[in-house]
Short mmCIF file of C-alpha atoms in Angstrom, two decimals:
data_model
loop_
_atom_site.label_atom_id
_atom_site.label_comp_id
_atom_site.label_asym_id
_atom_site.label_seq_id
_atom_site.Cartn_x
_atom_site.Cartn_y
_atom_site.Cartn_z
CA MET E 667 24.33 -26.65 -109.73
CA ALA E 668 21.76 -26.93 -107.01
CA ARG E 669 23.30 -26.73 -103.22
CA PRO E 670 23.26 -30.03 -101.25
CA LEU E 671 20.07 -30.17 -98.84
CA ASN E 672 21.95 -30.43 -95.62
CA ARG E 673 23.57 -27.01 -96.31
CA SER E 674 19.93 -25.39 -97.19
CA ILE E 675 18.58 -26.43 -93.99
CA LEU E 676 20.92 -25.68 -91.42
CA PRO E 677 20.22 -21.99 -91.12
CA LEU E 678 16.35 -22.70 -90.62
CA THR E 679 16.97 -25.35 -88.10
CA ALA E 680 19.20 -22.93 -86.12
CA PHE E 681 16.49 -20.34 -86.01
CA VAL E 682 13.60 -22.76 -85.16
CA LEU E 683 15.76 -24.07 -82.28
CA ILE E 684 16.71 -20.58 -81.11
CA ALA E 685 12.66 -19.69 -81.50
CA LEU E 686 11.96 -22.50 -79.15
CA ALA E 687 14.36 -21.65 -76.45
CA LEU E 688 13.19 -18.08 -76.14
CA SER E 689 9.56 -19.24 -76.17
CA THR E 690 10.21 -21.69 -73.42
CA TRP E 691 12.42 -19.18 -71.36
CA PHE E 692 9.55 -16.76 -71.79
CA SER E 693 6.84 -19.07 -70.51
CA SER E 694 8.87 -20.03 -67.81
CA SER E 695 9.43 -16.50 -66.40
CA ILE E 696 5.63 -15.43 -67.08
CA ARG E 697 4.70 -18.74 -65.07
CA THR E 698 7.01 -17.50 -62.14
CA GLY E 699 5.94 -14.29 -62.08
CA ILE E 700 2.15 -15.15 -61.76
CA ASN E 701 2.74 -17.81 -59.09
CA LYS E 702 5.47 -15.85 -57.00
CA THR E 703 3.89 -14.38 -53.70
CA PRO E 704 4.70 -10.75 -53.14
CA LEU E 705 7.36 -10.01 -50.32
CA ALA E 706 6.27 -8.41 -47.11
CA PRO E 707 7.70 -4.98 -46.28
CA LYS E 708 10.79 -5.10 -44.42
CA PRO E 709 9.98 -4.51 -40.60
CA PRO E 710 11.84 -1.29 -39.20
CA PRO E 711 14.82 -1.91 -37.10
CA GLY E 712 14.05 -2.38 -33.18
CA PRO E 713 15.90 -1.21 -30.39
CA PRO E 714 19.48 -2.75 -30.06
CA PRO E 715 19.70 -5.21 -27.66
CA LEU E 716 20.36 -5.08 -24.33
CA PRO E 717 23.81 -5.07 -22.50
CA ARG E 718 24.78 -8.11 -21.13
CA HIS E 719 25.58 -6.24 -17.88
CA PRO E 720 24.45 -3.52 -15.91
CA LEU E 721 25.33 -0.08 -16.90
CA TYR E 722 26.73 1.45 -13.69
CA LYS E 723 26.42 5.21 -12.92
CA PRO E 724 29.73 6.97 -12.16
CA GLU E 725 30.95 6.17 -8.66
CA ARG E 726 30.82 9.57 -6.35
CA THR E 727 34.24 11.08 -5.90
CA ASP E 728 33.06 13.82 -2.98
CA ARG E 729 32.31 11.41 -0.11
CA PRO E 730 31.84 13.17 3.18
CA PRO E 731 34.69 12.44 5.73
CA PRO E 732 34.14 10.43 8.49
CA ILE E 733 32.12 11.96 11.55
CA VAL E 734 33.33 12.42 14.71
CA ASP E 735 31.27 11.79 18.18
CA ASN E 736 30.36 15.15 19.10
CA PHE E 737 30.09 14.29 22.88
CA PRO E 738 33.24 12.59 23.88
CA LEU E 739 32.54 12.75 27.36
CA ALA E 740 29.02 10.82 26.81
CA ALA E 741 30.64 8.34 24.51
CA ASN E 742 32.89 7.26 27.42
CA ALA E 743 30.25 7.43 30.45
CA LYS E 744 29.29 4.53 32.25
CA SER E 745 26.21 6.00 33.96
CA ALA E 746 24.37 9.62 33.89
CA SER E 747 26.55 10.67 36.83
CA ASP E 748 29.64 10.74 34.67
CA LEU E 749 28.06 13.74 32.89
CA PRO E 750 28.00 17.29 34.26
CA PRO E 751 24.62 18.16 35.97
CA THR E 752 22.00 20.47 34.31
CA PRO E 753 23.00 24.28 34.91
CA SER E 754 21.11 25.08 38.40
CA TRP E 755 19.13 27.72 36.65
CA ASN E 756 17.79 25.18 34.18
CA ARG E 757 17.00 22.11 36.44
CA PRO E 758 13.42 20.63 36.10
CA PRO E 759 11.30 20.35 39.07
CA LYS E 760 12.42 17.50 41.66
CA GLU E 761 8.78 16.19 41.62
CA HIS E 762 7.08 16.11 38.12
CA VAL E 763 4.54 19.22 37.73
CA LYS E 764 0.51 17.78 37.45
CA GLU E 765 0.37 18.80 33.69
CA SER E 766 1.86 15.99 31.26
CA THR E 767 4.60 17.47 29.29
CA PRO E 768 5.78 14.70 26.61
CA LEU E 769 8.21 15.74 24.05
CA PHE E 770 8.48 13.78 20.96
CA ILE E 771 11.50 14.26 18.82
CA GLY E 772 11.66 12.41 15.31
CA PHE E 773 14.70 10.61 13.97
CA THR E 774 15.57 9.44 10.69
CA ARG E 775 19.52 10.26 10.01
CA ASN E 776 22.35 11.64 11.56
CA TRP E 777 23.28 11.02 14.97
CA LEU E 778 25.30 14.19 15.80
CA LEU E 779 22.33 16.50 15.28
CA ILE E 780 19.75 14.22 17.26
CA GLN E 781 22.10 13.90 20.09
CA GLN E 782 22.94 17.62 20.17
CA THR E 783 18.86 18.35 19.86
CA VAL E 784 18.37 16.00 22.88
CA VAL E 785 21.33 17.23 25.04
CA SER E 786 20.09 20.89 24.51
CA TYR E 787 16.70 20.41 25.62
CA ILE E 788 17.81 18.54 28.62
CA THR E 789 20.20 21.11 29.67
CA ALA E 790 17.55 24.10 28.84
CA GLY E 791 15.43 22.59 31.49
CA TRP E 792 13.09 19.56 29.75
CA PRO E 793 12.71 16.43 31.93
CA PRO E 794 14.23 13.90 30.35
CA ALA E 795 12.03 11.16 31.36
CA ASP E 796 9.61 13.60 29.55
CA ILE E 797 11.61 13.18 26.11
CA TYR E 798 10.51 10.35 23.44
CA VAL E 799 13.22 10.17 20.50
CA VAL E 800 11.14 8.38 17.80
CA GLU E 801 13.37 6.35 15.81
CA ASN E 802 12.04 6.40 12.15
CA THR E 803 14.83 4.82 10.38
CA GLY E 804 13.39 1.79 8.55
CA THR E 805 16.18 -0.53 10.18
CA MET E 806 13.75 -2.53 12.35
CA HIS E 807 15.71 -3.50 15.45
CA ALA E 808 18.97 -3.20 14.06
CA ASN E 809 20.18 0.05 15.94
CA ASN E 810 18.73 -1.42 19.56
CA LYS E 811 20.87 -4.47 18.62
CA GLY E 812 23.78 -2.29 18.24
CA GLN E 813 24.28 -3.42 14.55
CA LEU E 814 24.91 -0.33 12.82
CA SER E 815 28.31 1.78 12.77
CA LEU E 816 28.40 5.59 13.72
CA GLN E 817 29.27 5.99 10.14
CA ASN E 818 25.89 4.95 8.72
CA PRO E 819 23.47 7.74 8.50
CA PHE E 820 20.81 5.94 10.38
CA TYR E 821 22.82 5.01 13.31
CA LEU E 822 21.17 5.81 16.67
CA ASN E 823 22.77 4.96 19.85
CA HIS E 824 19.91 3.57 22.02
CA THR E 825 22.28 2.82 24.97
CA ARG E 826 23.56 6.46 25.21
CA LEU E 827 19.95 7.59 25.06
CA LYS E 828 18.12 5.82 27.58
CA ASP E 829 20.99 4.78 30.11
CA ILE E 830 23.18 7.92 30.07
CA TYR E 831 20.84 10.67 29.28
CA GLY E 832 17.73 8.99 30.49
CA VAL E 833 15.52 9.73 27.48
CA ASN E 834 12.55 7.39 26.00
CA VAL E 835 13.31 5.65 22.75
CA LEU E 836 10.23 4.67 20.85
CA GLN E 837 10.40 2.95 17.18
CA THR E 838 8.26 3.02 14.13
CA PRO E 839 7.68 -0.52 12.55
CA ALA E 840 8.90 0.91 9.19
CA LEU E 841 10.19 3.94 7.46
CA PHE E 842 7.49 6.81 7.62
CA THR E 843 6.87 9.79 5.56
CA PHE E 844 6.69 13.09 7.79
CA ALA E 845 2.94 13.09 7.51
CA GLN E 846 2.63 9.46 8.63
CA LEU E 847 5.30 10.08 11.57
CA GLN E 848 3.00 12.94 12.80
CA ASN E 849 0.06 10.75 12.79
CA PHE E 850 2.24 8.37 14.78
CA PHE E 851 2.59 11.14 17.19
CA ILE E 852 -1.11 11.36 17.62
CA PHE E 853 -1.81 7.61 17.92
CA THR E 854 0.60 7.35 20.31
CA ALA E 855 -0.66 9.87 22.37
CA GLY E 856 -4.02 8.41 22.30
CA GLU E 857 -2.65 5.34 23.44
CA ARG E 858 -1.34 6.78 26.48
CA ASN E 859 -4.37 9.34 26.91
CA TRP E 860 -2.62 12.22 26.73
CA THR E 861 -4.51 15.39 25.75
CA HIS E 862 -1.71 17.46 24.34
CA TYR E 863 2.02 16.85 23.55
CA TYR E 864 4.78 18.48 22.42
CA TRP E 865 6.99 17.65 19.41
CA SER E 866 10.28 19.30 17.65
CA HIS E 867 12.27 18.80 14.99
CA MET E 868 15.62 16.78 15.27
CA ASP E 869 17.70 19.61 13.36
CA VAL E 870 17.48 22.25 16.17
CA LEU E 871 19.17 23.56 19.09
CA ALA E 872 17.18 24.66 22.10
CA LEU E 873 18.81 27.45 24.63
CA PRO E 874 16.99 29.35 27.45
CA GLU E 875 17.09 33.10 27.04
CA GLU E 876 19.45 33.58 30.38
CA THR E 877 19.04 37.37 29.86
CA TRP E 878 15.17 36.99 29.95
CA LYS E 879 13.15 38.35 32.96
CA ASP E 880 9.40 37.76 33.66
CA PRO E 881 7.63 41.26 33.10
CA GLU E 882 5.66 40.88 36.37
CA THR E 883 8.04 39.43 38.96
CA GLY E 884 11.42 40.58 37.08
CA GLU E 885 12.56 36.65 37.94
CA PHE E 886 14.60 34.62 35.31
CA LYS E 887 12.58 31.36 33.91
CA ASN E 888 14.18 28.80 31.91
CA LEU E 889 12.66 27.31 28.45
CA TYR E 890 10.76 24.57 30.21
CA GLN E 891 9.37 27.30 33.25
CA ARG E 892 8.10 29.58 30.27
CA THR E 893 6.68 26.50 28.46
CA LEU E 894 4.92 25.54 31.47
CA ASP E 895 3.49 28.76 32.22
CA ASP E 896 1.93 28.95 28.62
CA LEU E 897 0.78 25.52 28.73
CA ARG E 898 -1.14 26.36 31.82
CA LEU E 899 -2.77 29.40 30.15
CA THR E 900 -3.75 27.53 27.17
CA LEU E 901 -5.62 24.57 29.03
CA THR E 902 -7.82 27.16 30.89
CA THR E 903 -8.86 28.84 27.90
CA GLU E 904 -12.32 28.29 26.53
CA GLU E 905 -11.36 28.93 22.77
CA ARG E 906 -10.93 26.13 20.19
CA TRP E 907 -7.26 25.99 19.95
CA ALA E 908 -5.16 23.40 17.57
CA MET E 909 -1.28 24.11 18.58
CA THR E 910 0.99 26.71 19.79
CA PHE E 911 4.08 27.50 17.80
CA TYR E 912 7.29 28.36 19.30
CA ALA E 913 9.49 29.46 16.48
CA TYR E 914 7.28 28.28 14.18
CA ASP E 915 6.73 24.39 14.18
CA ARG E 916 10.61 24.06 15.25
CA PHE E 917 9.12 23.24 18.64
CA THR E 918 4.73 22.60 19.00
CA LEU E 919 2.13 22.14 21.68
CA VAL E 920 -0.47 20.02 19.99
CA ASN E 921 -3.94 19.61 20.80
CA ARG E 922 -4.52 16.04 20.24
CA THR E 923 -8.06 16.10 19.68
CA ALA E 924 -8.20 19.03 17.75
CA TYR E 925 -5.99 17.02 15.28
CA GLU E 926 -8.21 14.20 15.46
CA GLU E 927 -11.29 16.00 14.67
CA VAL E 928 -10.14 16.93 11.30
CA GLY E 929 -8.64 13.68 10.45
CA GLY E 930 -4.90 13.89 11.20
CA TRP E 931 -2.62 14.46 8.70
CA ASP E 932 -3.03 13.38 4.93
CA SER E 933 -0.69 10.56 4.59
CA SER E 934 -1.07 10.74 0.95
CA ILE E 935 0.88 14.50 0.85
CA GLY E 936 3.97 12.75 2.53
CA TYR E 937 6.29 15.85 3.13
CA TYR E 938 6.31 19.37 1.93
CA GLY E 939 2.88 20.76 1.77
CA THR E 940 1.13 18.44 4.36
CA ASP E 941 1.76 21.07 6.93
CA CYS E 942 -0.06 23.58 4.90
CA ASP E 943 -2.73 20.91 3.98
CA MET E 944 -3.27 20.44 7.72
CA TYR E 945 -3.03 23.85 9.39
CA GLU E 946 -5.28 25.24 6.37
CA ARG E 947 -8.09 22.59 7.63
CA LEU E 948 -7.53 23.21 11.27
CA THR E 949 -8.26 27.29 10.60
CA MET E 950 -11.36 26.02 8.29
CA ALA E 951 -12.76 24.44 11.43
CA ASP E 952 -12.21 27.56 13.35
CA MET E 953 -9.44 26.11 15.16
CA LYS E 954 -6.77 28.61 16.72
CA GLN E 955 -3.21 28.81 16.03
CA ASN E 956 -1.28 30.62 18.89
CA ASP E 957 2.61 31.47 18.11
CA ARG E 958 4.15 32.41 21.33
CA PRO E 959 7.95 32.77 22.59
CA ASN E 960 9.59 30.42 25.19
CA GLY E 961 13.43 30.76 24.71
CA LEU E 962 15.80 30.33 21.74
CA ILE E 963 15.07 27.19 19.24
CA TYR E 964 17.58 27.39 16.65
CA ASP E 965 17.13 25.86 13.36
CA VAL E 966 20.54 24.04 12.64
CA GLY E 967 22.37 21.77 10.17
CA SER E 968 25.64 21.48 12.01
CA SER E 969 26.78 20.67 15.41
CA VAL E 970 28.98 22.38 18.17
CA ASP E 971 32.36 20.67 18.66
CA ASP E 972 31.89 19.25 21.92
CA LEU E 973 28.18 19.32 23.67
CA SER E 974 29.85 19.70 27.02
CA VAL E 975 29.47 23.48 26.35
CA LEU E 976 25.72 23.29 26.62
CA TYR E 977 26.02 22.39 30.47
CA ARG E 978 27.55 25.81 31.33
CA ARG E 979 30.69 24.80 33.03
CA SER E 980 33.09 27.45 33.77
CA PRO E 981 36.17 27.77 31.29
CA GLY E 982 38.69 27.74 33.92
CA ASN E 983 37.21 25.38 36.33
CA PRO E 984 34.96 22.47 34.64
CA ASP E 985 33.94 21.52 38.38
CA ALA E 986 32.46 24.75 38.70
CA GLU E 987 29.30 26.76 37.13
CA ASP E 988 29.62 29.36 34.97
CA ASP E 989 27.47 32.46 35.55
CA ARG E 990 24.42 32.66 34.03
CA ALA E 991 23.84 35.12 31.27
CA GLY E 992 27.49 35.93 31.20
CA PRO E 993 30.31 36.16 28.64
CA GLY E 994 30.21 32.25 28.22
CA TYR E 995 26.26 32.30 27.47
CA ILE E 996 26.73 35.36 25.21
CA HIS E 997 29.54 33.39 23.26
CA LEU E 998 27.35 30.28 23.10
CA ARG E 999 24.26 31.86 21.69
CA ASP E 1000 26.51 33.93 19.17
CA THR E 1001 27.82 30.51 17.95
CA CYS E 1002 24.18 29.23 17.44
CA ASP E 1003 23.11 32.36 15.76
CA GLY E 1004 26.06 31.58 13.24
CA MET E 1005 25.09 28.03 12.76
CA GLN E 1006 21.55 28.78 11.84
CA VAL E 1007 22.52 31.53 9.41
CA PHE E 1008 25.33 28.85 8.08
CA LYS E 1009 22.57 26.12 7.62
CA ASN E 1010 20.01 28.64 5.63
CA SER E 1011 22.82 30.05 3.41
CA HIS E 1012 24.56 26.91 2.60
CA GLU E 1013 25.30 26.14 -0.96
CA GLY E 1014 23.80 22.69 -1.06
CA GLY E 1015 20.48 23.99 0.44
CA ARG E 1016 19.22 23.98 4.05
CA ASN E 1017 19.12 20.13 4.37
CA PHE E 1018 22.63 19.80 3.22
CA TRP E 1019 22.87 18.00 6.84
CA GLN E 1020 20.98 14.95 5.40
CA ALA E 1021 24.04 14.12 3.23
CA THR E 1022 27.02 14.14 5.95
CA GLN E 1023 27.32 10.55 6.43
CA SER E 1024 27.88 7.95 3.60
CA GLY E 1025 28.68 4.54 5.62
CA GLY E 1026 27.02 1.64 6.51
CA GLN E 1027 27.79 -0.52 3.55
CA GLY E 1028 27.34 -4.57 4.52
CA GLU E 1029 24.99 -3.64 7.36
CA PRO E 1030 21.69 -4.52 7.72
CA TYR E 1031 19.01 -2.39 6.07
CA TYR E 1032 21.39 -0.63 3.96
CA LYS E 1033 20.37 1.89 1.81
CA ASP E 1034 22.25 3.73 -0.79
CA VAL E 1035 22.65 7.30 0.26
CA ASP E 1036 22.13 8.91 -3.06
CA GLY E 1037 19.49 6.41 -4.12
CA PHE E 1038 17.54 6.94 -0.49
CA GLU E 1039 18.06 10.80 -1.29
CA PHE E 1040 16.66 10.80 -4.77
CA SER E 1041 13.53 8.40 -3.63
CA VAL E 1042 12.35 11.06 -1.12
CA PHE E 1043 12.69 13.64 -3.36
CA LEU E 1044 10.25 11.71 -6.00
CA THR E 1045 7.94 11.02 -2.59
CA ILE E 1046 7.91 14.91 -2.17
CA LYS E 1047 6.79 15.50 -5.62
CA HIS E 1048 4.27 13.03 -5.52
CA GLY E 1049 3.01 14.64 -2.55
CA GLU E 1050 2.82 18.31 -4.19
CA ASN E 1051 1.00 16.82 -6.99
CA VAL E 1052 -1.60 15.20 -4.76
CA MET E 1053 -1.92 18.43 -2.84
CA ALA E 1054 -2.54 20.44 -6.02
CA GLU E 1055 -5.35 17.69 -7.33
CA LYS E 1056 -6.62 17.78 -4.03
CA TRP E 1057 -7.54 21.19 -3.73
CA GLY E 1058 -7.50 22.19 -7.36
CA HIS E 1059 -4.70 24.91 -6.16
CA ARG E 1060 -1.10 25.30 -6.28
CA GLY E 1061 0.51 26.55 -3.29
CA CYS E 1062 -0.39 26.79 0.11
CA ALA E 1063 -3.05 29.92 0.38
CA LEU E 1064 -6.20 27.66 0.26
CA ARG E 1065 -8.55 30.00 1.93
CA GLY E 1066 -7.19 32.85 -0.03
CA ALA E 1067 -8.25 30.76 -3.37
CA GLY E 1068 -11.87 30.85 -1.53
CA LEU E 1069 -11.48 26.97 -0.60
CA LYS E 1070 -13.52 25.33 2.25
CA ALA E 1071 -12.57 22.09 4.08
CA GLU E 1072 -15.74 20.49 2.11
CA ASP E 1073 -14.03 21.49 -1.23
CA ALA E 1074 -11.36 18.80 -0.99
CA TRP E 1075 -11.13 16.44 -4.34
CA ARG E 1076 -14.33 18.21 -5.82
CA VAL E 1077 -12.77 21.35 -7.72
CA GLU E 1078 -11.23 21.61 -11.01
CA HIS E 1079 -7.86 23.16 -11.31
CA ASP E 1080 -8.01 26.94 -10.89
CA TRP E 1081 -4.64 27.19 -12.94
CA ASP E 1082 -6.67 26.02 -15.86
CA TYR E 1083 -9.41 28.32 -15.42
CA TRP E 1084 -8.13 31.32 -17.08
CA ASP E 1085 -6.68 29.60 -20.36
CA ARG E 1086 -9.94 28.61 -21.28
CA PRO E 1087 -11.26 30.46 -24.57
CA GLU E 1088 -14.38 31.58 -23.02
CA HIS E 1089 -12.80 33.41 -20.15
CA ASP E 1090 -10.21 35.19 -22.60
CA GLY E 1091 -11.94 38.64 -22.50
CA LEU E 1092 -12.47 38.68 -18.50
CA ARG E 1093 -8.97 37.59 -18.08
CA ARG E 1094 -7.75 40.65 -20.49
CA GLU E 1095 -9.78 43.25 -18.53
CA LEU E 1096 -8.58 42.07 -15.12
CA GLU E 1097 -5.22 41.82 -16.18
CA ALA E 1098 -5.35 45.51 -17.74
CA ALA E 1099 -6.69 46.55 -14.34
CA GLY E 1100 -3.66 45.30 -12.70
CA TRP E 1101 -4.80 41.99 -11.28
CA PRO E 1102 -2.00 39.32 -11.95
CA LYS E 1103 -3.22 36.04 -13.54
CA ASP E 1104 -2.15 33.87 -10.39
CA ARG E 1105 -3.95 35.82 -7.93
CA VAL E 1106 -7.57 35.87 -9.90
CA GLN E 1107 -9.80 33.48 -8.87
CA GLY E 1108 -12.96 32.11 -11.08
#
């Protein structure tokens, strides 16, 4: 008996429907694959987003303690007459000598040290009217207007310097580097027709040698008198001279025209190295540099407790003068010796005194103490790089490296010379003969 028609075609119908469905899906997949655009590679992850607030450095916890003025008597003085008189053996001539003796002392920071330096020169015999404190703080007229406080590193008391001590105060229009300040000295001397001038660091303490006697006359002479005698000899010489050092450059006599002849100080070398550059160029120009004694010029980074001791009054009777070269002087000299040793052996370096004040927040032209110090450090490093590029030599021995004045900016790096393959054989021979690499010049 035959099967019904509807049952025989059901499997076939199902097969056809499944085949059509598969065919439709496969065709659609092919079309999708053909028309689909390839995806671009995923970009690498970028830097994380910046914070929505500044990331502050940790606050300093080792702020120096507040300073106390090192001359209470001057702090309370109304006029110069309120101070003790200069020791009789150190008083300058009543009438100024015919020679000019201007003394520049640059100041940037640390009131205690600049006050000590000024008072020490006055009590050592230098005429106050010949002393010029050059304010180089970058604070415009803030000090002159009394807007900075004692704890501010850049504080300078104009009133006391001018009205009580009788010295002069000049101001730079902006914060100068050491080299720029030296050029300011030259410029100012030229403006005032000074053929020569003296300059001193602000971190020194000047004392006469009270035990010293002139070899010819046997007479005592103070620091100013000895300096004046040397000046008179220097001005009569026919030799080409540039300067005279007294205790190196702690105190220096400058021949202005000599400095001008070689182009002044290189202001692109702001701090360390600029003295080497200047003094080497002067020597290359056959300018003599003298080195002579005139007293005791101490390199210090701290102050005596009370500057009254520099006036040499009798310990038992402040109205009486102490004995010249007596126990009081010996004690003072020994104290200064100790201060100099303390500075040059300080664990914070010999310039530790530059960070002994940290106040002034909220005052005009305020500078963050640490930030200012670091900016000076970066300027120093830049100057050292300029010095090396200018002369193609690292270090100060320019003439020892065979350099002449006309070689500036014209020579290649001598420290690269022996690293070149073509010089390897000669370098080995010289080193074998005992010539250190850094001492051999190409």
